[in-house]
Short mmCIF file of C-alpha atoms and ligand atoms in Angstrom, two decimals:
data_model
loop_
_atom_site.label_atom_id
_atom_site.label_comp_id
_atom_site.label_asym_id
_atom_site.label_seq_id
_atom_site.Cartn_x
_atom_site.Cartn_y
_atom_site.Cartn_z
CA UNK A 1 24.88 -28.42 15.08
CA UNK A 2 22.63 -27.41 12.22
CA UNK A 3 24.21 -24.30 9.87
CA UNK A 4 23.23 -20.91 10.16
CA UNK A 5 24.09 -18.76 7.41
CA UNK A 6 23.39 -14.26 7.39
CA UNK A 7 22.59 -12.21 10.22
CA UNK A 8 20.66 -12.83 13.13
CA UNK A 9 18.30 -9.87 11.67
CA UNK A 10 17.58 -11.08 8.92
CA UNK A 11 16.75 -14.46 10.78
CA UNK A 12 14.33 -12.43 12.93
CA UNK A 13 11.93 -11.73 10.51
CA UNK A 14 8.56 -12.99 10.17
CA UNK A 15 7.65 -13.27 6.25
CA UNK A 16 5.18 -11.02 5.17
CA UNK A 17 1.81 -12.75 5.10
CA UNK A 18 -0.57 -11.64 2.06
CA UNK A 19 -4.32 -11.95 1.39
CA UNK A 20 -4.93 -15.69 0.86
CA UNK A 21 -5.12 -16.93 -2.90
CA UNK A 22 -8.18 -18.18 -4.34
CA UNK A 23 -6.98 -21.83 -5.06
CA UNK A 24 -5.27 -22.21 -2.23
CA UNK A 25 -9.15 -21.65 0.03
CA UNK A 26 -10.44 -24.10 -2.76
CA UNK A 27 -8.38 -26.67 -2.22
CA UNK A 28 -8.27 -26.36 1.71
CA UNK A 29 -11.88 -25.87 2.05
CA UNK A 30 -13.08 -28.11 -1.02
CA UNK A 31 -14.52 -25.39 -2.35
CA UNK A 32 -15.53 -24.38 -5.93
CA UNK A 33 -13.18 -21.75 -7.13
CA UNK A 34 -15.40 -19.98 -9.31
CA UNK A 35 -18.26 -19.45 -6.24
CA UNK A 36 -15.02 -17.74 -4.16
CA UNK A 37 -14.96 -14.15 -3.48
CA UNK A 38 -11.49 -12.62 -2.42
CA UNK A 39 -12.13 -9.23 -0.34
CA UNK A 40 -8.77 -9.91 0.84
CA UNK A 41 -5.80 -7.70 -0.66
CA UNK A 42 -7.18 -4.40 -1.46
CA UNK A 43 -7.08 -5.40 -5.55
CA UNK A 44 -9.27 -3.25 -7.65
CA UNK A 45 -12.66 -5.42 -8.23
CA UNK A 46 -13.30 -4.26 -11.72
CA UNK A 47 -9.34 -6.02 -12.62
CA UNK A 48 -7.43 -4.68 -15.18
CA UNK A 49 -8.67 -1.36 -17.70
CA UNK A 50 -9.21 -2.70 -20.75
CA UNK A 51 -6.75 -0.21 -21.85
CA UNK A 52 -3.87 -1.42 -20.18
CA UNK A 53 -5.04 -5.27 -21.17
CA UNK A 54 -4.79 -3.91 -24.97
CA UNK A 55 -1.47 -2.04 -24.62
CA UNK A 56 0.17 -5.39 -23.21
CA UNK A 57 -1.12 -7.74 -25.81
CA UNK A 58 1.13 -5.14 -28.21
CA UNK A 59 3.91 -5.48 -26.03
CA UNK A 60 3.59 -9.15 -25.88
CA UNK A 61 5.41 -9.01 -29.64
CA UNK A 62 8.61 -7.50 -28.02
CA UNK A 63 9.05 -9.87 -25.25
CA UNK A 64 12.18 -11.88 -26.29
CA UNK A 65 13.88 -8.42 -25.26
CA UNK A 66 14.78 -6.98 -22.28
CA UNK A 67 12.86 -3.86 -20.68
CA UNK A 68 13.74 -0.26 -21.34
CA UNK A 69 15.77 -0.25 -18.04
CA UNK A 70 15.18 3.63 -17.76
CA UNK A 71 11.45 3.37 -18.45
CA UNK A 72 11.09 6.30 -20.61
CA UNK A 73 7.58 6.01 -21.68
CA UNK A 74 6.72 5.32 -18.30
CA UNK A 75 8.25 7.80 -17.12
CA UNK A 76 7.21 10.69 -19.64
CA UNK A 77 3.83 9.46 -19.02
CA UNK A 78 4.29 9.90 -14.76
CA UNK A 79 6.38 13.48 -16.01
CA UNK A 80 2.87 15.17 -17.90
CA UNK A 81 0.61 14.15 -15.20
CA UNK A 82 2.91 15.43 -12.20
CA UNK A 83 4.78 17.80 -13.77
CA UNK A 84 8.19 16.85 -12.67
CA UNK A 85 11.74 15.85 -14.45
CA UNK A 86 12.58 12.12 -15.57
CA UNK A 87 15.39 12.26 -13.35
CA UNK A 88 12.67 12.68 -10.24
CA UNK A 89 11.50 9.20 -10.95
CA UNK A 90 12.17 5.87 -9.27
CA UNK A 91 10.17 3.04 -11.24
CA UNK A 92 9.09 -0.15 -8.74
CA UNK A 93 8.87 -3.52 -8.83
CA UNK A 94 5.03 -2.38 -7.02
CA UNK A 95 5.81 0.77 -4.74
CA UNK A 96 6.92 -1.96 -2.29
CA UNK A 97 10.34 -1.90 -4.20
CA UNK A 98 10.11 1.59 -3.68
CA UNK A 99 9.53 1.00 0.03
CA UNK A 100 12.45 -1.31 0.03
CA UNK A 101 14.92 0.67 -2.10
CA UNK A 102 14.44 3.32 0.59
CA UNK A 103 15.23 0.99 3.16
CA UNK A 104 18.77 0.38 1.54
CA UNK A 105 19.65 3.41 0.32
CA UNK A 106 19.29 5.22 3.27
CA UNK A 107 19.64 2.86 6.40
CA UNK A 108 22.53 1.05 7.82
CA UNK A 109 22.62 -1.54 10.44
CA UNK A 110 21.91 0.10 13.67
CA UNK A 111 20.24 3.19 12.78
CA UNK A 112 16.95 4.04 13.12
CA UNK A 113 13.67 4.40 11.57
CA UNK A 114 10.67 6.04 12.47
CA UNK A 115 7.15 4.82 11.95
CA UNK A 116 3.93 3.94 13.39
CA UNK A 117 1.80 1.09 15.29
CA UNK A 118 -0.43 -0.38 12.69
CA UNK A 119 0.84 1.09 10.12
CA UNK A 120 1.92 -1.22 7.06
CA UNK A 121 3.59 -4.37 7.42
CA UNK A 122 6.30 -3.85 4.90
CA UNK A 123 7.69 -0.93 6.96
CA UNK A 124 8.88 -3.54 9.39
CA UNK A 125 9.82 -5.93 7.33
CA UNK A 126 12.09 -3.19 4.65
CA UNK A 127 13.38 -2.23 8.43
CA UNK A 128 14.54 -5.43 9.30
CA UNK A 129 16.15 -6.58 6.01
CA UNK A 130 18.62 -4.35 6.39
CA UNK A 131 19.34 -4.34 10.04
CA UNK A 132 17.41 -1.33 11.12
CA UNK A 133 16.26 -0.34 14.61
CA UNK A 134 12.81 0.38 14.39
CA UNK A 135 11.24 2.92 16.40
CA UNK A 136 7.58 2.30 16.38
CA UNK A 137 5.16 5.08 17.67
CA UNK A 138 2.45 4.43 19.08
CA UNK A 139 -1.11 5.33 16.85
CA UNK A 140 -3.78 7.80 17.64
CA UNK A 141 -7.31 6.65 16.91
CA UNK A 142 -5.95 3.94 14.87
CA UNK A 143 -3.77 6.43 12.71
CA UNK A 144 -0.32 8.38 12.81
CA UNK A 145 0.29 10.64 15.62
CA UNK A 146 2.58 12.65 13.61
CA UNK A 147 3.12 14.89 16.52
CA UNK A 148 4.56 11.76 18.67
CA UNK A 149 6.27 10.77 15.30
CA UNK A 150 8.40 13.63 14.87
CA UNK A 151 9.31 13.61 18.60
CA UNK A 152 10.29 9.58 18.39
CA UNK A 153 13.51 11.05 15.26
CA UNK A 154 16.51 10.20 17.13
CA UNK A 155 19.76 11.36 16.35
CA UNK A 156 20.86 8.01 14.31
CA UNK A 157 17.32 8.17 12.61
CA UNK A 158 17.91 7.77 8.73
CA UNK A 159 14.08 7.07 7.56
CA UNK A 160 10.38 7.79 8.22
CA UNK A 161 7.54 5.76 6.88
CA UNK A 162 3.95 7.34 6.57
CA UNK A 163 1.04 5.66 4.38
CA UNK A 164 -1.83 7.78 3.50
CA UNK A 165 -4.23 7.28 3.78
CA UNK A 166 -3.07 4.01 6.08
CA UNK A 167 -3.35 0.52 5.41
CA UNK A 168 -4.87 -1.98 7.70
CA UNK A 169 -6.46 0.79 9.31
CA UNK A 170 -7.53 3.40 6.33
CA UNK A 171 -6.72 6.14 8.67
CA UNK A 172 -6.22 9.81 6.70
CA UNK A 173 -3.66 12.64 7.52
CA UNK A 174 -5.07 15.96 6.07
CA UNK A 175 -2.36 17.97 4.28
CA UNK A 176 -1.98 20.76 6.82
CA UNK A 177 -0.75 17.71 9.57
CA UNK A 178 1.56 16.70 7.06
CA UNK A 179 3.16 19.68 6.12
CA UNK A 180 3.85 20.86 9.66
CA UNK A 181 5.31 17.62 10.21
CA UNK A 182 7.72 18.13 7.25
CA UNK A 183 8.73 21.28 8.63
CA UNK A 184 9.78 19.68 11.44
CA UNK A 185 11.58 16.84 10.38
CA UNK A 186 15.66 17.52 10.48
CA UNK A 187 16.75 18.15 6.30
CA UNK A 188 19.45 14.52 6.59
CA UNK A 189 16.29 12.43 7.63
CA UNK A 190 14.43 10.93 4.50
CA UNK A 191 10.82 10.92 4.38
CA UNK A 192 8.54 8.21 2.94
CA UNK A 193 5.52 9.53 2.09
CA UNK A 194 3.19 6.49 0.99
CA UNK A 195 0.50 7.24 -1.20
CA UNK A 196 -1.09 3.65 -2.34
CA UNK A 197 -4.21 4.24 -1.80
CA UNK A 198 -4.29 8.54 -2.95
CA UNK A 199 -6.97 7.98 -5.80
CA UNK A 200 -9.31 7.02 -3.83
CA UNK A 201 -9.72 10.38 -1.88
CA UNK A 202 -12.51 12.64 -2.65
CA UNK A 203 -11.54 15.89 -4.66
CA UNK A 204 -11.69 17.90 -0.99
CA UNK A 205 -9.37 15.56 0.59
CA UNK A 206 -6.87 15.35 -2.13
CA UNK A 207 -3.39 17.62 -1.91
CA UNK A 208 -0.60 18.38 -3.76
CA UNK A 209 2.33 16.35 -2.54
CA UNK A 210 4.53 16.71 -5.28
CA UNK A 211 4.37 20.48 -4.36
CA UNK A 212 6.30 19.30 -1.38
CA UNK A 213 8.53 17.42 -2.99
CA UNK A 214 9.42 20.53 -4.40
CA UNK A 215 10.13 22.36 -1.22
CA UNK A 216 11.59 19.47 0.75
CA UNK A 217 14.61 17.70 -0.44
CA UNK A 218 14.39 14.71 1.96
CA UNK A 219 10.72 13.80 0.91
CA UNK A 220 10.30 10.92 -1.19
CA UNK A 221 6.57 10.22 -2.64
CA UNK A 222 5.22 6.95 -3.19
CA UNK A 223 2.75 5.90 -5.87
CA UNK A 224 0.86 2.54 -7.21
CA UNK A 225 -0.53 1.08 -10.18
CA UNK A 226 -1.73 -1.71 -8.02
CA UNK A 227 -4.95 -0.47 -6.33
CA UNK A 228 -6.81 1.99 -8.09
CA UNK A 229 -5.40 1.33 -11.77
CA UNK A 230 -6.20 -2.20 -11.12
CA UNK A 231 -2.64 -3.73 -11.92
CA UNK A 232 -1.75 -5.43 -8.81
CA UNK A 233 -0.41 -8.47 -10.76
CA UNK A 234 1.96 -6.94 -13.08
CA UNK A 235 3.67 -5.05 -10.37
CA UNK A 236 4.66 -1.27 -10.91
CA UNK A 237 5.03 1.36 -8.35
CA UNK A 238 6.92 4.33 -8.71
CA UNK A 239 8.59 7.33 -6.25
CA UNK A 240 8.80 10.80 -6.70
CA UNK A 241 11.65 12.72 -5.29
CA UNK A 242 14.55 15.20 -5.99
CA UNK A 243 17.80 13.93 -7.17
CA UNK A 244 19.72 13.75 -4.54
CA UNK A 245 17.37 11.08 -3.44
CA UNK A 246 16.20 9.33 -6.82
CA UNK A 247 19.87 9.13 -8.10
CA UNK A 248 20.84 6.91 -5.49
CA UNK A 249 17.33 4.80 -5.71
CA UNK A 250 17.97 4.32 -8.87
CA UNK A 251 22.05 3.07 -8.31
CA UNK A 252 21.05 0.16 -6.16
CA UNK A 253 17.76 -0.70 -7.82
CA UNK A 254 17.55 -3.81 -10.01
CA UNK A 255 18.25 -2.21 -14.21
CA UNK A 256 15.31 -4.45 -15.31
CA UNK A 257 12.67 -3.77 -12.33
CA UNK A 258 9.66 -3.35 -13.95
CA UNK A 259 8.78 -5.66 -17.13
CA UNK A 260 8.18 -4.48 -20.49
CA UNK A 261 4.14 -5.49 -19.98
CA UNK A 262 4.31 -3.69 -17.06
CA UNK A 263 5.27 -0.58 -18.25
CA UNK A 264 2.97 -0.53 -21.31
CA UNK A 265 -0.07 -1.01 -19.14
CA UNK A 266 1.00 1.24 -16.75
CA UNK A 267 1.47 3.96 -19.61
CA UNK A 268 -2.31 3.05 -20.61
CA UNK A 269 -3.56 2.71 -17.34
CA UNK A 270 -2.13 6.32 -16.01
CA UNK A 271 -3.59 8.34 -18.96
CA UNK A 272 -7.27 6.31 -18.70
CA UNK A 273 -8.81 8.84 -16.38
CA UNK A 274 -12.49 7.02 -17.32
CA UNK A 275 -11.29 4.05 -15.91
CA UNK A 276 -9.66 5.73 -12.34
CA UNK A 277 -12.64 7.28 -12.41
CA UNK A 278 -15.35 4.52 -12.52
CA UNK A 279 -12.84 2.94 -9.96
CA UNK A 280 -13.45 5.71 -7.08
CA UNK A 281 -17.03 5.90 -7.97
CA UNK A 282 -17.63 2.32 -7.18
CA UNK A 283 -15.46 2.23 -4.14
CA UNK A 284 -17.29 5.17 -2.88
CA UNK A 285 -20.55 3.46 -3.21
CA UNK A 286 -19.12 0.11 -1.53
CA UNK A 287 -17.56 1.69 1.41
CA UNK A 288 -21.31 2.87 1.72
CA UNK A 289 -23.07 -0.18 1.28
CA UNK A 290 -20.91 -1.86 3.57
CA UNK A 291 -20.55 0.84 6.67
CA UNK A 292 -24.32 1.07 6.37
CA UNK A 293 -24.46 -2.78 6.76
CA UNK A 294 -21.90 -2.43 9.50
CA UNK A 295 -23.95 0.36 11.27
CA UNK A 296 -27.56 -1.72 10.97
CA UNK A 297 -25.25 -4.86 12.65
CA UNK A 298 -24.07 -2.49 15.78
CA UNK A 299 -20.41 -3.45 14.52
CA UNK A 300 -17.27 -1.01 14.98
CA UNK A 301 -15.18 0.09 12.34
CA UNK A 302 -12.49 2.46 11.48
CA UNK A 303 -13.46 5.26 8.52
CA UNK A 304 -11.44 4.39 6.00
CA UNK A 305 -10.29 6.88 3.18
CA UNK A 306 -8.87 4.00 1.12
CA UNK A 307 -10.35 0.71 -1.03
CA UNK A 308 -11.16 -1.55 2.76
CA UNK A 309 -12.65 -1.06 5.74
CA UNK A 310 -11.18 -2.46 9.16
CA UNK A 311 -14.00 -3.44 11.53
CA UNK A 312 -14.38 -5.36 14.95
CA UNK A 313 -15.91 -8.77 15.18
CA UNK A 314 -15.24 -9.87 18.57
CA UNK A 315 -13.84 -8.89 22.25
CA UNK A 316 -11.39 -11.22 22.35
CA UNK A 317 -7.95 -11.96 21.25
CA UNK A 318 -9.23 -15.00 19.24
CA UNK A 319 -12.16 -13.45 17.33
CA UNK A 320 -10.22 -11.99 14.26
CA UNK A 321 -8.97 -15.68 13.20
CA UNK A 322 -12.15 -17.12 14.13
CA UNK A 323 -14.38 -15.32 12.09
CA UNK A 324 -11.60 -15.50 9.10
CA UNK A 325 -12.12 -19.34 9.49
CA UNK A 326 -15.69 -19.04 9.54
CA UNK A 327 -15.94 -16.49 6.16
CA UNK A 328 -13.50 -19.04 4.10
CA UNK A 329 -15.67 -21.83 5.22
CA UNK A 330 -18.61 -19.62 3.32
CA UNK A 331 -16.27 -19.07 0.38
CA UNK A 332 -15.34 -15.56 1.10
CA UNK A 333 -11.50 -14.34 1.82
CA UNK A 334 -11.07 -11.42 3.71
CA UNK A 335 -7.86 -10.62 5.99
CA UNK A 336 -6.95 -11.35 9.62
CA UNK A 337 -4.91 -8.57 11.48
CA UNK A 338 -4.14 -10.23 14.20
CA UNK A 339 0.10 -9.53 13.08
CA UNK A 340 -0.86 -6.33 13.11
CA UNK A 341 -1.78 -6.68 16.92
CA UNK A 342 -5.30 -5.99 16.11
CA UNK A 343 -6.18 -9.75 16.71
CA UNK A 344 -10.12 -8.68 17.69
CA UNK A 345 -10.51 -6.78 13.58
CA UNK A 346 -10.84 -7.99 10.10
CA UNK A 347 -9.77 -5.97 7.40
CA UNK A 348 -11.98 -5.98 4.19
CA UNK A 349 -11.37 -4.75 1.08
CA UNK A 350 -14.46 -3.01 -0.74
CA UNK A 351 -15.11 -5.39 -3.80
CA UNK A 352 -18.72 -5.14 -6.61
CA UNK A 353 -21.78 -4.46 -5.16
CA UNK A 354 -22.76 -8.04 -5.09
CA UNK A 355 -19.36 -9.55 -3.59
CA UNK A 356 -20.28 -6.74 -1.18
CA UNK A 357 -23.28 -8.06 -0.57
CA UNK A 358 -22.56 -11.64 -0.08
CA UNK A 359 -19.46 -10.98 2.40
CA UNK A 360 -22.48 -8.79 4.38
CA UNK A 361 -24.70 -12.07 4.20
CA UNK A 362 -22.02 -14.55 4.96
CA UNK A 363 -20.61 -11.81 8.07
CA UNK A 364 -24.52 -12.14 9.60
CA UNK A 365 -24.75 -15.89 9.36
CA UNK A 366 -21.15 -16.00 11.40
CA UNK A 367 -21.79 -13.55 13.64
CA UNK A 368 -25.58 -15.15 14.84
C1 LIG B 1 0.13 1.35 2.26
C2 LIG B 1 0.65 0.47 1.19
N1 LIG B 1 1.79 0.79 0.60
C3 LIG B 1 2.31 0.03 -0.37
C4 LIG B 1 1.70 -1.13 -0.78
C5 LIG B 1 2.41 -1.96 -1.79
O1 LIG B 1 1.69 -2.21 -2.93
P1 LIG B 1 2.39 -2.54 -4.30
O2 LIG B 1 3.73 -3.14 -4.02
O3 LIG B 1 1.48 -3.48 -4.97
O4 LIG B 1 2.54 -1.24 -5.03
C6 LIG B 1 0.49 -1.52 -0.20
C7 LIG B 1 -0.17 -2.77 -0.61
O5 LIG B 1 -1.05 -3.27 -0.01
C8 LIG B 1 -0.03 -0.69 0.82
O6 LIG B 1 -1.17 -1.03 1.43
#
């Protein structure tokens, strides 16, 4: 009899499955790496601000030492732009660590947590880890039907998860839906409210969610460097929420979570409005370019609020993978949804005009 070691939960789950890396479709396609164009992880196109590139070359000197394990730059830098207390602040290995810490601090095996169909993968997955029930509600129009949502709470229901805007499907919950939905949630059951992908709103869409966290105890907020501020690599996330929340975060979280290059970029990269700036500007012009493209083809798609588009590419349960196949062949990397259970989409993420442009040319040619 082979061994078996931890619980059968943990056994049960199905690793998380990322954007495919660049090398990895050279060397299985024999392709040339430089000619490959990844539209596949929702990475700011323009990389790194060159502020944040600068900032870590200084902090490059210091590396033979460990982190500040309290982050205090980083956090007095997250404290002047949202006006809240140090001791309001989680800092995250990415906000997935966030997402995870949650997931431990607040749920035992057994108990419940709430959150939606198509919504983002690591809510499962920070679910399962630790032995959670998950209650998954069914979406509305490809979002969160926070109405069904706050019905679903149970009485052993210890966490919610809600991304907005939503990633695969870019869905966006307007403030007023949220805020009734807080209102209704019971005071002992936490709230993840997961704001990757916030920067890329337009000024009328945006809202002040840190005002909530104000008024509701049991909200945490989520926020990443990894999309917008272009630092996907180095990995820093961060969570806003009162005390009684963040002190316990910040018990089980790991002292040294977020490097020491992290945190000076992510210092930089926060205060470097030009740079978030330029950022929404050209995502706003590709999520034109390509829903225009989309539009001219007769293809479906999802409006999306956030830095990718999900759109349809076939009828059948085998035309998301197929067409996936068919775009790395052609050197471009976008991502199948098919774990998601939308096996008939493609998600792409909105890259420079001409990457834009080529995934558009390469889409035709596969789907002629
Ligand atoms: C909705 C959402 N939340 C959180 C994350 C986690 O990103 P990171 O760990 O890089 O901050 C992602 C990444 O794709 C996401 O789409």
């Amino acid at each position: 009899m082979s061994l078996q070691f931890g619980p059968d939960y943990v056994r049960a789950i199905a690793p998380y499955q990322g954007g495919k890396p660049i090398a990895e479709v050279a060397r299985e396609f024999g392709l040339d790496e430089a000619k490959i164009i990844k539209l596949a992880s929702n990475e700011n196109p323009l990389g790194m601000p060159e502020s944040a590139k600068q900032a870590m070359l200084k902090a490059v000197a210091d590396i033979g030492r460990y982190p500040d394990a309290n982050g205090f730059d980083l956090k007095q830098a997250i404290t002047a732009k949202y006006d809240v207390p140090q001791e309001w602040i989680t800092l995250g290995n990415g906000s997935n660590d966030i997402l995870e810490l949650a997931a431990h601090a607040f749920v035992q095996p057994g108990q419940s947590v709430v959150y939606a169909q198509y919504s983002f993968a690591v809510y499962a997955l920070a679910t399962q880890a630790v032995g959670g029930r998950a209650i998954v509600v069914a979406a509305r129009d490809y979002g969160h039907d926070l109405d069904a949502m706050a019905k679903a709470i149970d009485k052993d229901t210890k966490l919610v998860f809600i991304a907005n805007p939503n990633n695969p499907t870019g869905t966006f919950l307007p403030a007023a839906d949220i805020e009734a939905f807080l209102k209704k949630v019971p005071q002992d059951v936490v709230v993840v409210l997961d704001e990757a992908y916030n920067e890329y709103l337009a000024p009328e869409q945006q809202y002040d969610s840190v005002a909530w966290v104000r008024q509701y105890p049991n909200l945490l907020v989520s926020r990443t460097m990894s999309k917008a501020y272009g630092l996907a690599g180095l990995r820093v996330g961060f969570g806003i929420a009162q005390p009684a929340i963040t002190d316990l975060l910040n018990r089980i979280r790991q002292p040294f979570n977020v490097n020491s290059m992290a945190q000076a970029a992510a210092v930089a990269a926060l205060n470097d409005t030009a740079f978030l700036q330029k950022s929404a500007k050209l995502n706003a012009d590709g999520y034109r370019q390509l829903t225009t493209a989309f539009d001219a083809m007769g293809i479906e798609y999802v409006p999306s609020y956030g830095n990718f588009v999900l759109f349809k590419v076939g009828n059948d349960d085998g035309a998301g993978a197929r067409v996936n196949v068919a775009l790395l062949k052609r050197g471009i990397i976008v991502r199948p949804v098919g774990n998601y259970g939308l096996p008939q989409w493609i998600r792409v993420s909105i890259g420079l005009p001409e990457e834009n442009e080529a995934f558009i040319g390469a889409l035709k040619q596969v789907l002629a």
